[in-house]
Coordinates of C-alpha atoms in Angstrom, one line a residue:
L1 CA -18.9 16.1 -2.8
P2 CA -21.8 17.9 -1.3
P3 CA -22.3 17.4 2.5
F4 CA -24.1 14.2 3.4
S5 CA -24.1 12.8 -0.1
A6 CA -22.9 9.5 1.3
E7 CA -25.6 7.2 2.5
N8 CA -23.9 6.7 5.8
L9 CA -23.6 10.4 6.5
R10 CA -27.1 11.6 6.1
P11 CA -28.6 12.9 9.3
G12 CA -30.4 10.1 11.1
A13 CA -29.1 7.5 8.7
E14 CA -28.4 4.0 10.1
Q15 CA -24.7 3.2 9.8
K16 CA -23.3 -0.2 8.8
V17 CA -19.9 -0.5 10.6
V18 CA -16.9 -2.7 9.8
F19 CA -14.4 -2.7 12.6
I20 CA -10.9 -3.9 11.9
T21 CA -8.0 -4.3 14.3
A22 CA -4.4 -5.5 13.7
R23 CA -1.0 -6.1 15.4
V24 CA -2.2 -7.2 18.8
H25 CA 0.8 -9.6 18.7
P26 CA 3.9 -7.4 18.0
G27 CA 5.9 -10.0 16.2
E28 CA 3.2 -10.7 13.7
T29 CA 4.4 -8.0 11.3
P30 CA 2.5 -9.3 8.2
S31 CA -0.7 -8.2 9.9
S32 CA 0.4 -4.6 9.6
F33 CA 1.0 -4.9 5.8
V34 CA -2.4 -6.5 5.3
C35 CA -4.0 -3.7 7.3
Q36 CA -2.0 -1.1 5.3
G37 CA -3.5 -2.7 2.1
I38 CA -7.0 -2.3 3.5
I39 CA -6.4 1.3 4.5
D40 CA -4.7 2.4 1.3
F41 CA -7.4 0.9 -0.8
L42 CA -10.3 2.4 1.2
V43 CA -8.9 6.0 1.0
S44 CA -8.0 5.7 -2.7
Q45 CA -9.9 7.0 -5.7
H46 CA -10.7 3.5 -6.9
P47 CA -14.3 3.2 -8.0
I48 CA -15.0 0.3 -5.6
A49 CA -13.5 2.2 -2.7
K50 CA -15.8 5.2 -3.4
V51 CA -18.9 2.9 -3.3
L52 CA -17.7 1.3 -0.1
R53 CA -17.1 4.7 1.6
D54 CA -20.6 5.7 0.6
H55 CA -22.3 2.7 2.1
L56 CA -20.2 1.5 5.0
V57 CA -18.3 3.0 7.9
F58 CA -14.8 1.5 8.5
K59 CA -13.3 1.8 11.9
I60 CA -9.7 0.7 11.9
A61 CA -7.2 0.3 14.9
P62 CA -4.0 -0.7 13.0
M63 CA -1.9 -1.4 16.0
L64 CA -3.4 -2.7 19.3
N65 CA 0.0 -3.3 20.9
P66 CA 2.2 -0.2 20.2
D67 CA 4.4 -0.6 23.3
G68 CA 5.1 -4.2 22.5
V69 CA 6.0 -3.3 18.9
Y70 CA 8.3 -0.5 20.1
L71 CA 10.1 -2.9 22.5
G72 CA 10.5 -5.6 19.8
N73 CA 8.4 -8.1 21.8
Y74 CA 7.1 -11.1 20.0
R75 CA 3.7 -11.6 21.7
C76 CA 3.4 -9.5 24.8
S77 CA 2.9 -5.9 25.8
L78 CA 5.2 -3.8 27.9
M79 CA 3.8 -5.4 31.1
G80 CA 4.1 -8.9 29.7
F81 CA 0.5 -9.5 28.9
D82 CA -0.8 -11.4 25.8
L83 CA -3.4 -8.7 25.1
N84 CA -5.4 -11.2 22.9
R85 CA -6.4 -13.1 26.0
H86 CA -7.8 -10.1 28.0
W87 CA -10.8 -9.0 26.0
A88 CA -13.3 -10.2 28.6
N89 CA -12.2 -7.7 31.2
P90 CA -9.4 -5.4 30.0
S91 CA -7.9 -3.0 32.6
P92 CA -7.7 0.7 31.6
W93 CA -4.3 0.6 33.3
A94 CA -2.8 -2.7 32.2
H95 CA -4.5 -3.1 28.8
P96 CA -5.3 0.5 27.8
T97 CA -5.6 -0.1 24.0
L98 CA -7.9 -3.1 24.4
H99 CA -10.0 -1.2 27.0
G100 CA -10.4 1.8 24.7
V101 CA -11.4 -0.3 21.7
K102 CA -13.8 -2.5 23.7
Q103 CA -15.5 0.6 25.1
L104 CA -15.9 2.1 21.6
I105 CA -17.3 -1.2 20.3
I106 CA -19.8 -1.5 23.2
E107 CA -20.9 2.2 22.6
M108 CA -21.6 1.4 19.0
Y109 CA -23.4 -1.8 19.9
N110 CA -25.7 0.1 22.2
N111 CA -26.4 2.8 19.6
P112 CA -29.7 2.0 17.8
K113 CA -28.5 4.0 14.8
I114 CA -25.4 1.8 14.3
N115 CA -25.2 -1.8 13.1
L116 CA -21.8 -3.3 13.9
E117 CA -21.8 -5.9 11.2
F118 CA -18.2 -7.1 11.1
Y119 CA -15.2 -7.4 13.4
I120 CA -12.0 -8.6 11.8
D121 CA -8.8 -9.0 13.8
I122 CA -5.7 -9.5 11.6
H123 CA -2.9 -11.8 12.7
A124 CA 0.0 -13.8 11.2
H125 CA 0.6 -17.5 11.5
S126 CA 4.0 -19.1 11.9
T127 CA 3.3 -22.6 10.7
M128 CA 0.4 -22.6 8.2
M129 CA 0.4 -21.4 4.6
N130 CA -1.8 -18.9 2.8
G131 CA -4.4 -16.5 4.3
F132 CA -7.3 -18.1 6.1
M133 CA -9.9 -17.2 8.8
Y134 CA -11.1 -18.4 12.2
G135 CA -14.8 -18.0 13.0
N136 CA -17.1 -18.9 15.8
I137 CA -19.4 -21.9 16.4
F138 CA -23.1 -21.1 17.1
E139 CA -26.0 -23.3 18.0
D140 CA -28.1 -21.6 15.4
E141 CA -27.4 -23.4 12.1
E142 CA -28.5 -20.6 9.9
R143 CA -26.2 -18.1 11.7
F144 CA -23.4 -20.6 11.4
Q145 CA -24.0 -20.9 7.6
R146 CA -24.2 -17.1 7.1
Q147 CA -20.9 -16.7 8.9
A148 CA -19.2 -18.8 6.1
V149 CA -20.3 -16.4 3.4
F150 CA -17.6 -13.7 3.7
P151 CA -14.6 -16.1 3.7
K152 CA -16.1 -18.0 0.7
L153 CA -16.4 -14.7 -1.2
L154 CA -12.9 -13.7 -0.1
C155 CA -11.6 -17.0 -1.5
Q156 CA -13.0 -16.1 -4.9
N157 CA -11.2 -12.7 -4.8
A158 CA -7.8 -13.6 -3.4
E159 CA -5.8 -16.4 -4.9
D160 CA -3.7 -16.7 -1.7
F161 CA -6.8 -17.1 0.6
S162 CA -7.6 -20.7 1.5
Y163 CA -11.2 -21.6 2.5
S164 CA -10.1 -25.2 3.2
S165 CA -7.8 -23.9 6.0
T166 CA -10.6 -21.6 7.4
S167 CA -12.1 -23.1 10.5
F168 CA -14.8 -22.4 13.0
N169 CA -14.1 -23.3 16.6
R170 CA -14.8 -22.8 20.3
D171 CA -11.5 -23.7 21.9
A172 CA -11.3 -22.8 25.6
V173 CA -7.8 -21.4 25.2
K174 CA -9.1 -18.8 22.7
A175 CA -11.9 -17.6 25.0
G176 CA -10.2 -14.2 25.7
T177 CA -9.6 -13.4 22.1
G178 CA -11.4 -10.5 20.3
R179 CA -13.1 -12.9 17.9
R180 CA -14.4 -15.2 20.6
F181 CA -15.4 -12.5 23.1
L182 CA -17.1 -10.2 20.6
G183 CA -18.8 -13.2 18.9
G184 CA -20.5 -13.8 22.2
L185 CA -21.3 -10.2 23.0
L186 CA -22.7 -9.0 19.6
N187 CA -26.0 -10.0 18.2
D188 CA -26.7 -12.6 15.5
T189 CA -26.3 -10.1 12.6
S190 CA -22.6 -9.4 13.5
Y191 CA -19.8 -11.6 12.3
C192 CA -16.4 -11.8 14.1
Y193 CA -13.3 -13.3 12.5
T194 CA -9.6 -13.7 13.0
L195 CA -7.9 -13.2 9.7
E196 CA -4.6 -15.1 9.6
V197 CA -1.9 -14.9 7.0
S198 CA 1.3 -17.0 6.7
F199 CA 4.6 -15.6 7.7
Y200 CA 6.3 -17.1 4.7
S201 CA 4.3 -18.3 1.7
Y202 CA 1.1 -19.3 0.0
I203 CA 0.3 -22.2 -2.3
L204 CA -1.0 -22.0 -5.9
G205 CA -2.0 -25.2 -7.6
G206 CA 0.0 -28.2 -6.4
P207 CA 1.8 -28.7 -3.1
T208 CA 5.2 -27.9 -4.6
S209 CA 4.2 -24.4 -5.9
A210 CA 4.8 -22.3 -2.8
V211 CA 5.1 -18.6 -3.5
P212 CA 7.0 -16.5 -1.0
Y213 CA 5.0 -13.7 0.5
T214 CA 6.2 -10.1 -0.1
E215 CA 5.1 -6.9 1.5
E216 CA 3.2 -6.1 -1.7
A217 CA 1.5 -9.5 -1.6
Y218 CA 0.3 -8.9 2.0
M219 CA -1.0 -5.5 1.0
K220 CA -2.8 -7.1 -2.0
L221 CA -4.6 -9.5 0.4
G222 CA -5.7 -6.4 2.3
R223 CA -7.0 -4.8 -0.8
N224 CA -8.9 -8.0 -1.6
V225 CA -10.4 -8.1 1.9
A226 CA -11.8 -4.6 1.3
R227 CA -13.1 -5.4 -2.2
T228 CA -15.0 -8.5 -0.8
F229 CA -17.4 -6.2 1.0
L230 CA -18.6 -5.0 -2.4
D231 CA -19.6 -8.6 -3.2
Y232 CA -21.0 -9.2 0.3
Y233 CA -23.3 -6.2 0.2
R234 CA -24.1 -6.7 -3.5
L235 CA -23.0 -3.2 -4.4
N236 CA -21.3 -4.2 -7.7
S237 CA -24.0 -2.5 -9.8
L238 CA -23.0 0.9 -8.3
V239 CA -19.4 0.8 -9.4
E240 CA -18.7 3.3 -12.1
R241 CA -17.4 1.5 -15.2
P242 CA -14.6 3.3 -17.2
L243 CA -15.9 4.4 -20.6
A244 CA -14.9 2.0 -23.4
P245 CA -12.4 3.5 -25.8
T246 CA -13.9 4.9 -29.0
P247 CA -13.0 2.7 -31.9
K248 CA -10.7 4.4 -34.4
A249 CA -12.2 5.2 -37.8
R250 CA -10.6 3.4 -40.6

């Protein structure tokens, strides 16, 4: 590709940024597979991936708690902190990954050439089925309604994603999470979500048809998350269609 052919890379262009984080809780291994699916799809030669790369900037921190993962912890870091309760005031010494990511997000937020449009933090859930999202509650009804658009589109693309399990809340216990803190920090054109996926299975059809999750199924959900940005930004018309095969002469 010639330099600056992508819309996002032209000098002076305004960038639309999607920021994705995962594995802040070390024991929630499915979140890594979902994140891997997103990354693999975005760097692939798939026609949809090419369009997404041309129009959006994806910033991905695939493991926010590497020391906890290394130690085999379930929820905490090396120093015993649940990092997903310290977004409000992360210490560069005690919560270095959170501190670094938060500084980067604030720098982008303060840059007039950058629109930080999405923040998605990927987790795994030990009791609920399917994939689903948590979002924030806002006084502005229109903003609240706009926030529901992405999970509704994702529900159409991913058979294992449940919009009925998706909820919007303002629980005090969740105040230090990335989704809650950044939802309060960023402006009303930014959408912040926690993406949850079940540790064990998803339901198709009736309540008895539970399908066990596999590594591939988690990665497929990640691919479908990435594809949903095509629908959200209405970029479908830009996807190159494969040429129809020439009919054989009789």
